[in-house]
Amino acid sequence: MSDRLDPAYARDYLTGRLTGGPRPAAVGRKFSADGAVLPAPGNTFLCHVDPASDAHAALARAQDILKAGPLADAFTFLPPASFHMTVFQGVIATERDLERWPGHLATDAAIDDVTTDIEPRVASLTLPTAFQIRPLGIFGGFSVSVSGADAEQEDRLRRTRDTLSDAIGLRAPDHDSYDFHITLGYLLRWLSPEDAETVLDTSRRAAEELPEQITLGPVEFCTFDDMHRFAPVRQLMS
């Protein structure tokens, strides 16, 4: 079982015990302390949730419960139009570590140059045209943990990650243990143990709205200027 499904792990994250940092990692990099979105350009490989689908409507209902919760001011929430599942993380300007950057490129390379380098490397890949995923619960009041709908679908996702990793020359330390998820928002400040319990209770209520299964289309290679919109460069499919 993923640690993200363990309430104790979520509690430790929400209170800051996991990192020991003064604030959640996204604050100052992706969002200001008051929740305003910050410039954070990059690229990524993802599957958008179809905005016309029942699954998207269910995710929006779950997010609405979180937004109405008593600790909602501790979070910033993403626009529903941005709902997606990341298949493979590309690069982001605010995180230029060697271990999270294509090995053949300098870590000070411009994001546009990295995108230009990646696109032809993935243009001819043969990837699945669809994925079936299963929501497992809501982590920490802001993220829907998901997995492949069955062992075959999970393997399909993992093999797709391997293919993309090999193509662009990037293999992060958490490549094999990566937890798939759909982000609904971001935590802005650490919580007291009591407030963390309140968020976990709200998360359980919101999770009752989650669909049993979500159908995703082909992987999209996307660029972004911030966390509110992910613009497709191309779809990757056979």
JSON list of C-alpha atoms in Angstrom, two decimals:
[
{"chain": "A", "resi": 1, "resn": "MET", "atom": "CA", "xyz": [0.00, 0.00, 0.00]},
{"chain": "A", "resi": 2, "resn": "SER", "atom": "CA", "xyz": [1.27, 3.47, -0.85]},
{"chain": "A", "resi": 3, "resn": "ASP", "atom": "CA", "xyz": [2.23, 5.59, 2.15]},
{"chain": "A", "resi": 4, "resn": "ARG", "atom": "CA", "xyz": [-0.13, 8.22, 0.79]},
{"chain": "A", "resi": 5, "resn": "LEU", "atom": "CA", "xyz": [-3.07, 5.98, 1.76]},
{"chain": "A", "resi": 6, "resn": "ASP", "atom": "CA", "xyz": [-1.91, 5.82, 5.39]},
{"chain": "A", "resi": 7, "resn": "PRO", "atom": "CA", "xyz": [-3.65, 8.46, 7.57]},
{"chain": "A", "resi": 8, "resn": "ALA", "atom": "CA", "xyz": [-0.54, 8.69, 9.77]},
{"chain": "A", "resi": 9, "resn": "TYR", "atom": "CA", "xyz": [1.57, 9.59, 6.75]},
{"chain": "A", "resi": 10, "resn": "ALA", "atom": "CA", "xyz": [-0.93, 12.25, 5.67]},
{"chain": "A", "resi": 11, "resn": "ARG", "atom": "CA", "xyz": [-1.01, 13.60, 9.22]},
{"chain": "A", "resi": 12, "resn": "ASP", "atom": "CA", "xyz": [2.78, 13.85, 9.32]},
{"chain": "A", "resi": 13, "resn": "TYR", "atom": "CA", "xyz": [2.78, 15.64, 5.97]},
{"chain": "A", "resi": 14, "resn": "LEU", "atom": "CA", "xyz": [0.12, 18.16, 6.98]},
{"chain": "A", "resi": 15, "resn": "THR", "atom": "CA", "xyz": [1.93, 19.04, 10.21]},
{"chain": "A", "resi": 16, "resn": "GLY", "atom": "CA", "xyz": [5.33, 19.39, 8.52]},
{"chain": "A", "resi": 17, "resn": "ARG", "atom": "CA", "xyz": [6.93, 16.47, 10.33]},
{"chain": "A", "resi": 18, "resn": "LEU", "atom": "CA", "xyz": [7.88, 14.72, 7.10]},
{"chain": "A", "resi": 19, "resn": "THR", "atom": "CA", "xyz": [10.06, 17.51, 5.73]},
{"chain": "A", "resi": 20, "resn": "GLY", "atom": "CA", "xyz": [10.96, 19.68, 8.70]},
{"chain": "A", "resi": 21, "resn": "GLY", "atom": "CA", "xyz": [10.91, 22.68, 6.37]},
{"chain": "A", "resi": 22, "resn": "PRO", "atom": "CA", "xyz": [9.40, 26.02, 7.38]},
{"chain": "A", "resi": 23, "resn": "ARG", "atom": "CA", "xyz": [6.55, 25.66, 4.86]},
{"chain": "A", "resi": 24, "resn": "PRO", "atom": "CA", "xyz": [5.28, 23.32, 2.12]},
{"chain": "A", "resi": 25, "resn": "ALA", "atom": "CA", "xyz": [7.64, 23.05, -0.84]},
{"chain": "A", "resi": 26, "resn": "ALA", "atom": "CA", "xyz": [5.23, 24.65, -3.34]},
{"chain": "A", "resi": 27, "resn": "VAL", "atom": "CA", "xyz": [5.08, 27.92, -1.38]},
{"chain": "A", "resi": 28, "resn": "GLY", "atom": "CA", "xyz": [7.51, 30.41, -2.89]},
{"chain": "A", "resi": 29, "resn": "ARG", "atom": "CA", "xyz": [8.02, 28.19, -5.94]},
{"chain": "A", "resi": 30, "resn": "LYS", "atom": "CA", "xyz": [4.56, 27.60, -7.40]},
{"chain": "A", "resi": 31, "resn": "PHE", "atom": "CA", "xyz": [2.35, 29.75, -5.17]},
{"chain": "A", "resi": 32, "resn": "SER", "atom": "CA", "xyz": [2.73, 32.71, -2.85]},
{"chain": "A", "resi": 33, "resn": "ALA", "atom": "CA", "xyz": [2.00, 32.30, 0.85]},
{"chain": "A", "resi": 34, "resn": "ASP", "atom": "CA", "xyz": [-1.52, 33.66, 0.28]},
{"chain": "A", "resi": 35, "resn": "GLY", "atom": "CA", "xyz": [-2.21, 31.23, -2.56]},
{"chain": "A", "resi": 36, "resn": "ALA", "atom": "CA", "xyz": [-1.60, 33.40, -5.62]},
{"chain": "A", "resi": 37, "resn": "VAL", "atom": "CA", "xyz": [-0.17, 31.43, -8.52]},
{"chain": "A", "resi": 38, "resn": "LEU", "atom": "CA", "xyz": [3.49, 32.22, -9.33]},
{"chain": "A", "resi": 39, "resn": "PRO", "atom": "CA", "xyz": [5.38, 31.85, -12.61]},
{"chain": "A", "resi": 40, "resn": "ALA", "atom": "CA", "xyz": [6.88, 28.36, -12.73]},
{"chain": "A", "resi": 41, "resn": "PRO", "atom": "CA", "xyz": [7.45, 27.41, -16.38]},
{"chain": "A", "resi": 42, "resn": "GLY", "atom": "CA", "xyz": [8.17, 23.86, -17.42]},
{"chain": "A", "resi": 43, "resn": "ASN", "atom": "CA", "xyz": [7.00, 20.86, -19.38]},
{"chain": "A", "resi": 44, "resn": "THR", "atom": "CA", "xyz": [5.37, 17.56, -18.49]},
{"chain": "A", "resi": 45, "resn": "PHE", "atom": "CA", "xyz": [3.62, 14.46, -19.79]},
{"chain": "A", "resi": 46, "resn": "LEU", "atom": "CA", "xyz": [0.05, 14.08, -18.62]},
{"chain": "A", "resi": 47, "resn": "CYS", "atom": "CA", "xyz": [-3.49, 12.99, -19.36]},
{"chain": "A", "resi": 48, "resn": "HIS", "atom": "CA", "xyz": [-6.20, 15.60, -18.89]},
{"chain": "A", "resi": 49, "resn": "VAL", "atom": "CA", "xyz": [-9.47, 14.47, -17.35]},
{"chain": "A", "resi": 50, "resn": "ASP", "atom": "CA", "xyz": [-12.17, 15.03, -19.98]},
{"chain": "A", "resi": 51, "resn": "PRO", "atom": "CA", "xyz": [-14.08, 18.13, -18.76]},
{"chain": "A", "resi": 52, "resn": "ALA", "atom": "CA", "xyz": [-17.31, 16.75, -20.27]},
{"chain": "A", "resi": 53, "resn": "SER", "atom": "CA", "xyz": [-17.06, 13.45, -18.39]},
{"chain": "A", "resi": 54, "resn": "ASP", "atom": "CA", "xyz": [-18.94, 12.27, -15.32]},
{"chain": "A", "resi": 55, "resn": "ALA", "atom": "CA", "xyz": [-15.57, 11.64, -13.69]},
{"chain": "A", "resi": 56, "resn": "HIS", "atom": "CA", "xyz": [-14.58, 15.29, -14.07]},
{"chain": "A", "resi": 57, "resn": "ALA", "atom": "CA", "xyz": [-17.88, 16.37, -12.51]},
{"chain": "A", "resi": 58, "resn": "ALA", "atom": "CA", "xyz": [-17.26, 14.00, -9.60]},
{"chain": "A", "resi": 59, "resn": "LEU", "atom": "CA", "xyz": [-13.76, 15.40, -9.05]},
{"chain": "A", "resi": 60, "resn": "ALA", "atom": "CA", "xyz": [-15.20, 18.93, -9.07]},
{"chain": "A", "resi": 61, "resn": "ARG", "atom": "CA", "xyz": [-17.78, 17.92, -6.44]},
{"chain": "A", "resi": 62, "resn": "ALA", "atom": "CA", "xyz": [-15.05, 16.46, -4.26]},
{"chain": "A", "resi": 63, "resn": "GLN", "atom": "CA", "xyz": [-13.03, 19.65, -4.65]},
{"chain": "A", "resi": 64, "resn": "ASP", "atom": "CA", "xyz": [-16.07, 21.74, -3.71]},
{"chain": "A", "resi": 65, "resn": "ILE", "atom": "CA", "xyz": [-16.35, 19.83, -0.42]},
{"chain": "A", "resi": 66, "resn": "LEU", "atom": "CA", "xyz": [-12.69, 20.51, 0.31]},
{"chain": "A", "resi": 67, "resn": "LYS", "atom": "CA", "xyz": [-13.11, 24.19, -0.60]},
{"chain": "A", "resi": 68, "resn": "ALA", "atom": "CA", "xyz": [-16.04, 24.44, 1.82]},
{"chain": "A", "resi": 69, "resn": "GLY", "atom": "CA", "xyz": [-14.14, 22.75, 4.64]},
{"chain": "A", "resi": 70, "resn": "PRO", "atom": "CA", "xyz": [-13.19, 24.54, 7.87]},
{"chain": "A", "resi": 71, "resn": "LEU", "atom": "CA", "xyz": [-9.48, 24.60, 6.95]},
{"chain": "A", "resi": 72, "resn": "ALA", "atom": "CA", "xyz": [-9.91, 25.61, 3.30]},
{"chain": "A", "resi": 73, "resn": "ASP", "atom": "CA", "xyz": [-7.89, 28.79, 3.88]},
{"chain": "A", "resi": 74, "resn": "ALA", "atom": "CA", "xyz": [-4.82, 26.60, 4.41]},
{"chain": "A", "resi": 75, "resn": "PHE", "atom": "CA", "xyz": [-4.97, 25.57, 0.76]},
{"chain": "A", "resi": 76, "resn": "THR", "atom": "CA", "xyz": [-5.06, 27.06, -2.71]},
{"chain": "A", "resi": 77, "resn": "PHE", "atom": "CA", "xyz": [-7.25, 25.17, -5.17]},
{"chain": "A", "resi": 78, "resn": "LEU", "atom": "CA", "xyz": [-6.68, 24.59, -8.87]},
{"chain": "A", "resi": 79, "resn": "PRO", "atom": "CA", "xyz": [-9.20, 25.46, -11.58]},
{"chain": "A", "resi": 80, "resn": "PRO", "atom": "CA", "xyz": [-11.16, 22.34, -12.59]},
{"chain": "A", "resi": 81, "resn": "ALA", "atom": "CA", "xyz": [-10.16, 22.90, -16.22]},
{"chain": "A", "resi": 82, "resn": "SER", "atom": "CA", "xyz": [-6.61, 21.94, -15.21]},
{"chain": "A", "resi": 83, "resn": "PHE", "atom": "CA", "xyz": [-7.51, 18.54, -13.71]},
{"chain": "A", "resi": 84, "resn": "HIS", "atom": "CA", "xyz": [-5.06, 15.92, -14.97]},
{"chain": "A", "resi": 85, "resn": "MET", "atom": "CA", "xyz": [-2.95, 12.95, -14.01]},
{"chain": "A", "resi": 86, "resn": "THR", "atom": "CA", "xyz": [0.77, 13.33, -14.55]},
{"chain": "A", "resi": 87, "resn": "VAL", "atom": "CA", "xyz": [2.25, 10.29, -16.28]},
{"chain": "A", "resi": 88, "resn": "PHE", "atom": "CA", "xyz": [5.85, 11.51, -16.29]},
{"chain": "A", "resi": 89, "resn": "GLN", "atom": "CA", "xyz": [7.32, 14.72, -14.92]},
{"chain": "A", "resi": 90, "resn": "GLY", "atom": "CA", "xyz": [9.42, 16.75, -17.30]},
{"chain": "A", "resi": 91, "resn": "VAL", "atom": "CA", "xyz": [11.30, 19.79, -16.01]},
{"chain": "A", "resi": 92, "resn": "ILE", "atom": "CA", "xyz": [10.33, 22.92, -14.14]},
{"chain": "A", "resi": 93, "resn": "ALA", "atom": "CA", "xyz": [12.37, 26.11, -13.83]},
{"chain": "A", "resi": 94, "resn": "THR", "atom": "CA", "xyz": [12.15, 26.15, -10.03]},
{"chain": "A", "resi": 95, "resn": "GLU", "atom": "CA", "xyz": [13.72, 22.68, -9.64]},
{"chain": "A", "resi": 96, "resn": "ARG", "atom": "CA", "xyz": [16.96, 22.34, -11.57]},
{"chain": "A", "resi": 97, "resn": "ASP", "atom": "CA", "xyz": [18.56, 19.44, -9.70]},
{"chain": "A", "resi": 98, "resn": "LEU", "atom": "CA", "xyz": [20.77, 17.13, -11.76]},
{"chain": "A", "resi": 99, "resn": "GLU", "atom": "CA", "xyz": [18.71, 14.11, -10.73]},
{"chain": "A", "resi": 100, "resn": "ARG", "atom": "CA", "xyz": [15.53, 15.69, -12.13]},
{"chain": "A", "resi": 101, "resn": "TRP", "atom": "CA", "xyz": [16.97, 17.02, -15.38]},
{"chain": "A", "resi": 102, "resn": "PRO", "atom": "CA", "xyz": [17.83, 15.35, -18.71]},
{"chain": "A", "resi": 103, "resn": "GLY", "atom": "CA", "xyz": [21.38, 14.09, -18.32]},
{"chain": "A", "resi": 104, "resn": "HIS", "atom": "CA", "xyz": [22.58, 15.45, -21.66]},
{"chain": "A", "resi": 105, "resn": "LEU", "atom": "CA", "xyz": [21.41, 19.03, -20.96]},
{"chain": "A", "resi": 106, "resn": "ALA", "atom": "CA", "xyz": [22.88, 21.70, -18.70]},
{"chain": "A", "resi": 107, "resn": "THR", "atom": "CA", "xyz": [20.72, 22.46, -15.67]},
{"chain": "A", "resi": 108, "resn": "ASP", "atom": "CA", "xyz": [20.77, 26.16, -16.58]},
{"chain": "A", "resi": 109, "resn": "ALA", "atom": "CA", "xyz": [19.25, 25.51, -20.02]},
{"chain": "A", "resi": 110, "resn": "ALA", "atom": "CA", "xyz": [16.22, 27.64, -20.89]},
{"chain": "A", "resi": 111, "resn": "ILE", "atom": "CA", "xyz": [12.93, 25.79, -20.50]},
{"chain": "A", "resi": 112, "resn": "ASP", "atom": "CA", "xyz": [12.02, 26.50, -24.13]},
{"chain": "A", "resi": 113, "resn": "ASP", "atom": "CA", "xyz": [15.30, 24.91, -25.22]},
{"chain": "A", "resi": 114, "resn": "VAL", "atom": "CA", "xyz": [14.58, 21.82, -23.12]},
{"chain": "A", "resi": 115, "resn": "THR", "atom": "CA", "xyz": [11.12, 21.56, -24.68]},
{"chain": "A", "resi": 116, "resn": "THR", "atom": "CA", "xyz": [12.65, 21.89, -28.15]},
{"chain": "A", "resi": 117, "resn": "ASP", "atom": "CA", "xyz": [15.11, 19.11, -27.31]},
{"chain": "A", "resi": 118, "resn": "ILE", "atom": "CA", "xyz": [12.45, 16.77, -25.91]},
{"chain": "A", "resi": 119, "resn": "GLU", "atom": "CA", "xyz": [9.78, 17.08, -28.60]},
{"chain": "A", "resi": 120, "resn": "PRO", "atom": "CA", "xyz": [11.56, 15.21, -31.43]},
{"chain": "A", "resi": 121, "resn": "ARG", "atom": "CA", "xyz": [12.72, 12.55, -28.96]},
{"chain": "A", "resi": 122, "resn": "VAL", "atom": "CA", "xyz": [9.12, 11.61, -28.15]},
{"chain": "A", "resi": 123, "resn": "ALA", "atom": "CA", "xyz": [7.37, 12.43, -31.44]},
{"chain": "A", "resi": 124, "resn": "SER", "atom": "CA", "xyz": [7.56, 8.90, -32.85]},
{"chain": "A", "resi": 125, "resn": "LEU", "atom": "CA", "xyz": [6.97, 6.94, -29.64]},
{"chain": "A", "resi": 126, "resn": "THR", "atom": "CA", "xyz": [4.27, 4.28, -29.65]},
{"chain": "A", "resi": 127, "resn": "LEU", "atom": "CA", "xyz": [2.26, 4.75, -26.46]},
{"chain": "A", "resi": 128, "resn": "PRO", "atom": "CA", "xyz": [-1.17, 3.54, -25.33]},
{"chain": "A", "resi": 129, "resn": "THR", "atom": "CA", "xyz": [-4.13, 5.56, -26.59]},
{"chain": "A", "resi": 130, "resn": "ALA", "atom": "CA", "xyz": [-6.07, 5.28, -23.31]},
{"chain": "A", "resi": 131, "resn": "PHE", "atom": "CA", "xyz": [-5.68, 4.39, -19.65]},
{"chain": "A", "resi": 132, "resn": "GLN", "atom": "CA", "xyz": [-8.15, 3.24, -17.01]},
{"chain": "A", "resi": 133, "resn": "ILE", "atom": "CA", "xyz": [-7.40, 4.47, -13.50]},
{"chain": "A", "resi": 134, "resn": "ARG", "atom": "CA", "xyz": [-9.02, 3.97, -10.10]},
{"chain": "A", "resi": 135, "resn": "PRO", "atom": "CA", "xyz": [-9.26, 6.65, -7.39]},
{"chain": "A", "resi": 136, "resn": "LEU", "atom": "CA", "xyz": [-8.02, 5.33, -4.04]},
{"chain": "A", "resi": 137, "resn": "GLY", "atom": "CA", "xyz": [-8.76, 8.26, -1.74]},
{"chain": "A", "resi": 138, "resn": "ILE", "atom": "CA", "xyz": [-7.89, 11.89, -1.08]},
{"chain": "A", "resi": 139, "resn": "PHE", "atom": "CA", "xyz": [-4.49, 12.62, 0.39]},
{"chain": "A", "resi": 140, "resn": "GLY", "atom": "CA", "xyz": [-4.15, 15.53, 2.78]},
{"chain": "A", "resi": 141, "resn": "GLY", "atom": "CA", "xyz": [-7.14, 17.51, 1.58]},
{"chain": "A", "resi": 142, "resn": "PHE", "atom": "CA", "xyz": [-5.72, 18.32, -1.85]},
{"chain": "A", "resi": 143, "resn": "SER", "atom": "CA", "xyz": [-4.71, 15.30, -3.96]},
{"chain": "A", "resi": 144, "resn": "VAL", "atom": "CA", "xyz": [-6.61, 12.29, -5.30]},
{"chain": "A", "resi": 145, "resn": "SER", "atom": "CA", "xyz": [-4.41, 9.20, -5.09]},
{"chain": "A", "resi": 146, "resn": "VAL", "atom": "CA", "xyz": [-4.98, 6.90, -8.07]},
{"chain": "A", "resi": 147, "resn": "SER", "atom": "CA", "xyz": [-3.64, 3.68, -9.54]},
{"chain": "A", "resi": 148, "resn": "GLY", "atom": "CA", "xyz": [-4.22, 1.69, -12.68]},
{"chain": "A", "resi": 149, "resn": "ALA", "atom": "CA", "xyz": [-7.73, 0.22, -12.59]},
{"chain": "A", "resi": 150, "resn": "ASP", "atom": "CA", "xyz": [-6.19, -3.27, -12.49]},
{"chain": "A", "resi": 151, "resn": "ALA", "atom": "CA", "xyz": [-2.74, -4.85, -12.63]},
{"chain": "A", "resi": 152, "resn": "GLU", "atom": "CA", "xyz": [-2.63, -4.66, -16.42]},
{"chain": "A", "resi": 153, "resn": "GLN", "atom": "CA", "xyz": [-3.47, -0.95, -16.43]},
{"chain": "A", "resi": 154, "resn": "GLU", "atom": "CA", "xyz": [-0.93, -0.24, -13.69]},
{"chain": "A", "resi": 155, "resn": "ASP", "atom": "CA", "xyz": [1.72, -2.05, -15.71]},
{"chain": "A", "resi": 156, "resn": "ARG", "atom": "CA", "xyz": [0.73, -0.03, -18.77]},
{"chain": "A", "resi": 157, "resn": "LEU", "atom": "CA", "xyz": [1.30, 3.20, -16.84]},
{"chain": "A", "resi": 158, "resn": "ARG", "atom": "CA", "xyz": [4.65, 2.04, -15.48]},
{"chain": "A", "resi": 159, "resn": "ARG", "atom": "CA", "xyz": [5.88, 0.90, -18.89]},
{"chain": "A", "resi": 160, "resn": "THR", "atom": "CA", "xyz": [4.85, 4.25, -20.37]},
{"chain": "A", "resi": 161, "resn": "ARG", "atom": "CA", "xyz": [6.94, 6.00, -17.73]},
{"chain": "A", "resi": 162, "resn": "ASP", "atom": "CA", "xyz": [9.92, 3.81, -18.60]},
{"chain": "A", "resi": 163, "resn": "THR", "atom": "CA", "xyz": [9.53, 4.58, -22.31]},
{"chain": "A", "resi": 164, "resn": "LEU", "atom": "CA", "xyz": [9.42, 8.33, -21.70]},
{"chain": "A", "resi": 165, "resn": "SER", "atom": "CA", "xyz": [12.34, 8.19, -19.29]},
{"chain": "A", "resi": 166, "resn": "ASP", "atom": "CA", "xyz": [14.52, 6.38, -21.82]},
{"chain": "A", "resi": 167, "resn": "ALA", "atom": "CA", "xyz": [13.50, 8.73, -24.63]},
{"chain": "A", "resi": 168, "resn": "ILE", "atom": "CA", "xyz": [14.40, 11.99, -22.91]},
{"chain": "A", "resi": 169, "resn": "GLY", "atom": "CA", "xyz": [17.25, 10.81, -20.68]},
{"chain": "A", "resi": 170, "resn": "LEU", "atom": "CA", "xyz": [15.66, 11.62, -17.35]},
{"chain": "A", "resi": 171, "resn": "ARG", "atom": "CA", "xyz": [15.17, 9.13, -14.53]},
{"chain": "A", "resi": 172, "resn": "ALA", "atom": "CA", "xyz": [14.32, 10.70, -11.17]},
{"chain": "A", "resi": 173, "resn": "PRO", "atom": "CA", "xyz": [15.14, 8.91, -7.90]},
{"chain": "A", "resi": 174, "resn": "ASP", "atom": "CA", "xyz": [11.43, 8.16, -7.33]},
{"chain": "A", "resi": 175, "resn": "HIS", "atom": "CA", "xyz": [10.88, 6.83, -10.85]},
{"chain": "A", "resi": 176, "resn": "ASP", "atom": "CA", "xyz": [9.84, 3.33, -9.80]},
{"chain": "A", "resi": 177, "resn": "SER", "atom": "CA", "xyz": [7.95, 4.36, -6.66]},
{"chain": "A", "resi": 178, "resn": "TYR", "atom": "CA", "xyz": [6.09, 7.35, -8.15]},
{"chain": "A", "resi": 179, "resn": "ASP", "atom": "CA", "xyz": [2.52, 7.71, -6.84]},
{"chain": "A", "resi": 180, "resn": "PHE", "atom": "CA", "xyz": [0.01, 8.63, -9.53]},
{"chain": "A", "resi": 181, "resn": "HIS", "atom": "CA", "xyz": [-2.42, 11.34, -8.48]},
{"chain": "A", "resi": 182, "resn": "ILE", "atom": "CA", "xyz": [-4.79, 14.09, -9.60]},
{"chain": "A", "resi": 183, "resn": "THR", "atom": "CA", "xyz": [-4.00, 17.36, -7.86]},
{"chain": "A", "resi": 184, "resn": "LEU", "atom": "CA", "xyz": [-6.95, 19.44, -6.68]},
{"chain": "A", "resi": 185, "resn": "GLY", "atom": "CA", "xyz": [-4.96, 22.02, -4.74]},
{"chain": "A", "resi": 186, "resn": "TYR", "atom": "CA", "xyz": [-1.82, 22.77, -2.73]},
{"chain": "A", "resi": 187, "resn": "LEU", "atom": "CA", "xyz": [-1.17, 23.15, 0.99]},
{"chain": "A", "resi": 188, "resn": "LEU", "atom": "CA", "xyz": [0.03, 26.65, 1.94]},
{"chain": "A", "resi": 189, "resn": "ARG", "atom": "CA", "xyz": [1.02, 26.24, 5.60]},
{"chain": "A", "resi": 190, "resn": "TRP", "atom": "CA", "xyz": [1.66, 23.52, 8.13]},
{"chain": "A", "resi": 191, "resn": "LEU", "atom": "CA", "xyz": [-1.23, 22.60, 10.39]},
{"chain": "A", "resi": 192, "resn": "SER", "atom": "CA", "xyz": [-1.58, 21.76, 14.05]},
{"chain": "A", "resi": 193, "resn": "PRO", "atom": "CA", "xyz": [-2.29, 18.07, 14.81]},
{"chain": "A", "resi": 194, "resn": "GLU", "atom": "CA", "xyz": [-5.89, 19.00, 15.61]},
{"chain": "A", "resi": 195, "resn": "ASP", "atom": "CA", "xyz": [-6.37, 20.87, 12.34]},
{"chain": "A", "resi": 196, "resn": "ALA", "atom": "CA", "xyz": [-4.73, 18.03, 10.44]},
{"chain": "A", "resi": 197, "resn": "GLU", "atom": "CA", "xyz": [-7.35, 15.64, 11.85]},
{"chain": "A", "resi": 198, "resn": "THR", "atom": "CA", "xyz": [-10.08, 18.00, 10.68]},
{"chain": "A", "resi": 199, "resn": "VAL", "atom": "CA", "xyz": [-8.61, 18.00, 7.16]},
{"chain": "A", "resi": 200, "resn": "LEU", "atom": "CA", "xyz": [-8.46, 14.20, 7.17]},
{"chain": "A", "resi": 201, "resn": "ASP", "atom": "CA", "xyz": [-12.13, 14.06, 8.15]},
{"chain": "A", "resi": 202, "resn": "THR", "atom": "CA", "xyz": [-13.03, 16.47, 5.35]},
{"chain": "A", "resi": 203, "resn": "SER", "atom": "CA", "xyz": [-10.94, 14.40, 2.92]},
{"chain": "A", "resi": 204, "resn": "ARG", "atom": "CA", "xyz": [-12.86, 11.26, 3.81]},
{"chain": "A", "resi": 205, "resn": "ARG", "atom": "CA", "xyz": [-16.18, 13.01, 3.17]},
{"chain": "A", "resi": 206, "resn": "ALA", "atom": "CA", "xyz": [-14.96, 14.42, -0.13]},
{"chain": "A", "resi": 207, "resn": "ALA", "atom": "CA", "xyz": [-13.67, 11.01, -1.21]},
{"chain": "A", "resi": 208, "resn": "GLU", "atom": "CA", "xyz": [-17.22, 9.68, -1.15]},
{"chain": "A", "resi": 209, "resn": "GLU", "atom": "CA", "xyz": [-17.81, 11.69, -4.34]},
{"chain": "A", "resi": 210, "resn": "LEU", "atom": "CA", "xyz": [-14.98, 10.06, -6.27]},
{"chain": "A", "resi": 211, "resn": "PRO", "atom": "CA", "xyz": [-15.89, 7.86, -9.24]},
{"chain": "A", "resi": 212, "resn": "GLU", "atom": "CA", "xyz": [-15.05, 4.17, -9.20]},
{"chain": "A", "resi": 213, "resn": "GLN", "atom": "CA", "xyz": [-13.03, 4.50, -12.38]},
{"chain": "A", "resi": 214, "resn": "ILE", "atom": "CA", "xyz": [-11.72, 7.22, -14.70]},
{"chain": "A", "resi": 215, "resn": "THR", "atom": "CA", "xyz": [-10.97, 6.82, -18.40]},
{"chain": "A", "resi": 216, "resn": "LEU", "atom": "CA", "xyz": [-8.04, 8.89, -19.62]},
{"chain": "A", "resi": 217, "resn": "GLY", "atom": "CA", "xyz": [-7.04, 9.53, -23.21]},
{"chain": "A", "resi": 218, "resn": "PRO", "atom": "CA", "xyz": [-3.55, 9.53, -24.74]},
{"chain": "A", "resi": 219, "resn": "VAL", "atom": "CA", "xyz": [-0.52, 11.08, -23.09]},
{"chain": "A", "resi": 220, "resn": "GLU", "atom": "CA", "xyz": [-0.05, 14.76, -23.92]},
{"chain": "A", "resi": 221, "resn": "PHE", "atom": "CA", "xyz": [3.33, 16.46, -23.96]},
{"chain": "A", "resi": 222, "resn": "CYS", "atom": "CA", "xyz": [2.49, 19.83, -22.42]},
{"chain": "A", "resi": 223, "resn": "THR", "atom": "CA", "xyz": [4.16, 23.09, -21.51]},
{"chain": "A", "resi": 224, "resn": "PHE", "atom": "CA", "xyz": [3.06, 25.37, -18.70]},
{"chain": "A", "resi": 225, "resn": "ASP", "atom": "CA", "xyz": [3.79, 28.83, -17.38]},
{"chain": "A", "resi": 226, "resn": "ASP", "atom": "CA", "xyz": [2.24, 28.10, -13.98]},
{"chain": "A", "resi": 227, "resn": "MET", "atom": "CA", "xyz": [0.14, 25.46, -12.23]},
{"chain": "A", "resi": 228, "resn": "HIS", "atom": "CA", "xyz": [-3.20, 26.72, -13.57]},
{"chain": "A", "resi": 229, "resn": "ARG", "atom": "CA", "xyz": [-2.93, 25.69, -17.22]},
{"chain": "A", "resi": 230, "resn": "PHE", "atom": "CA", "xyz": [-1.13, 22.97, -19.16]},
{"chain": "A", "resi": 231, "resn": "ALA", "atom": "CA", "xyz": [-0.99, 23.56, -22.90]},
{"chain": "A", "resi": 232, "resn": "PRO", "atom": "CA", "xyz": [-0.62, 20.50, -25.16]},
{"chain": "A", "resi": 233, "resn": "VAL", "atom": "CA", "xyz": [2.33, 20.53, -27.56]},
{"chain": "A", "resi": 234, "resn": "ARG", "atom": "CA", "xyz": [1.38, 17.15, -29.05]},
{"chain": "A", "resi": 235, "resn": "GLN", "atom": "CA", "xyz": [-0.49, 13.96, -28.22]},
{"chain": "A", "resi": 236, "resn": "LEU", "atom": "CA", "xyz": [1.65, 10.85, -28.04]},
{"chain": "A", "resi": 237, "resn": "MET", "atom": "CA", "xyz": [-0.03, 7.71, -29.35]},
{"chain": "A", "resi": 238, "resn": "SER", "atom": "CA", "xyz": [0.50, 4.85, -31.75]}
]
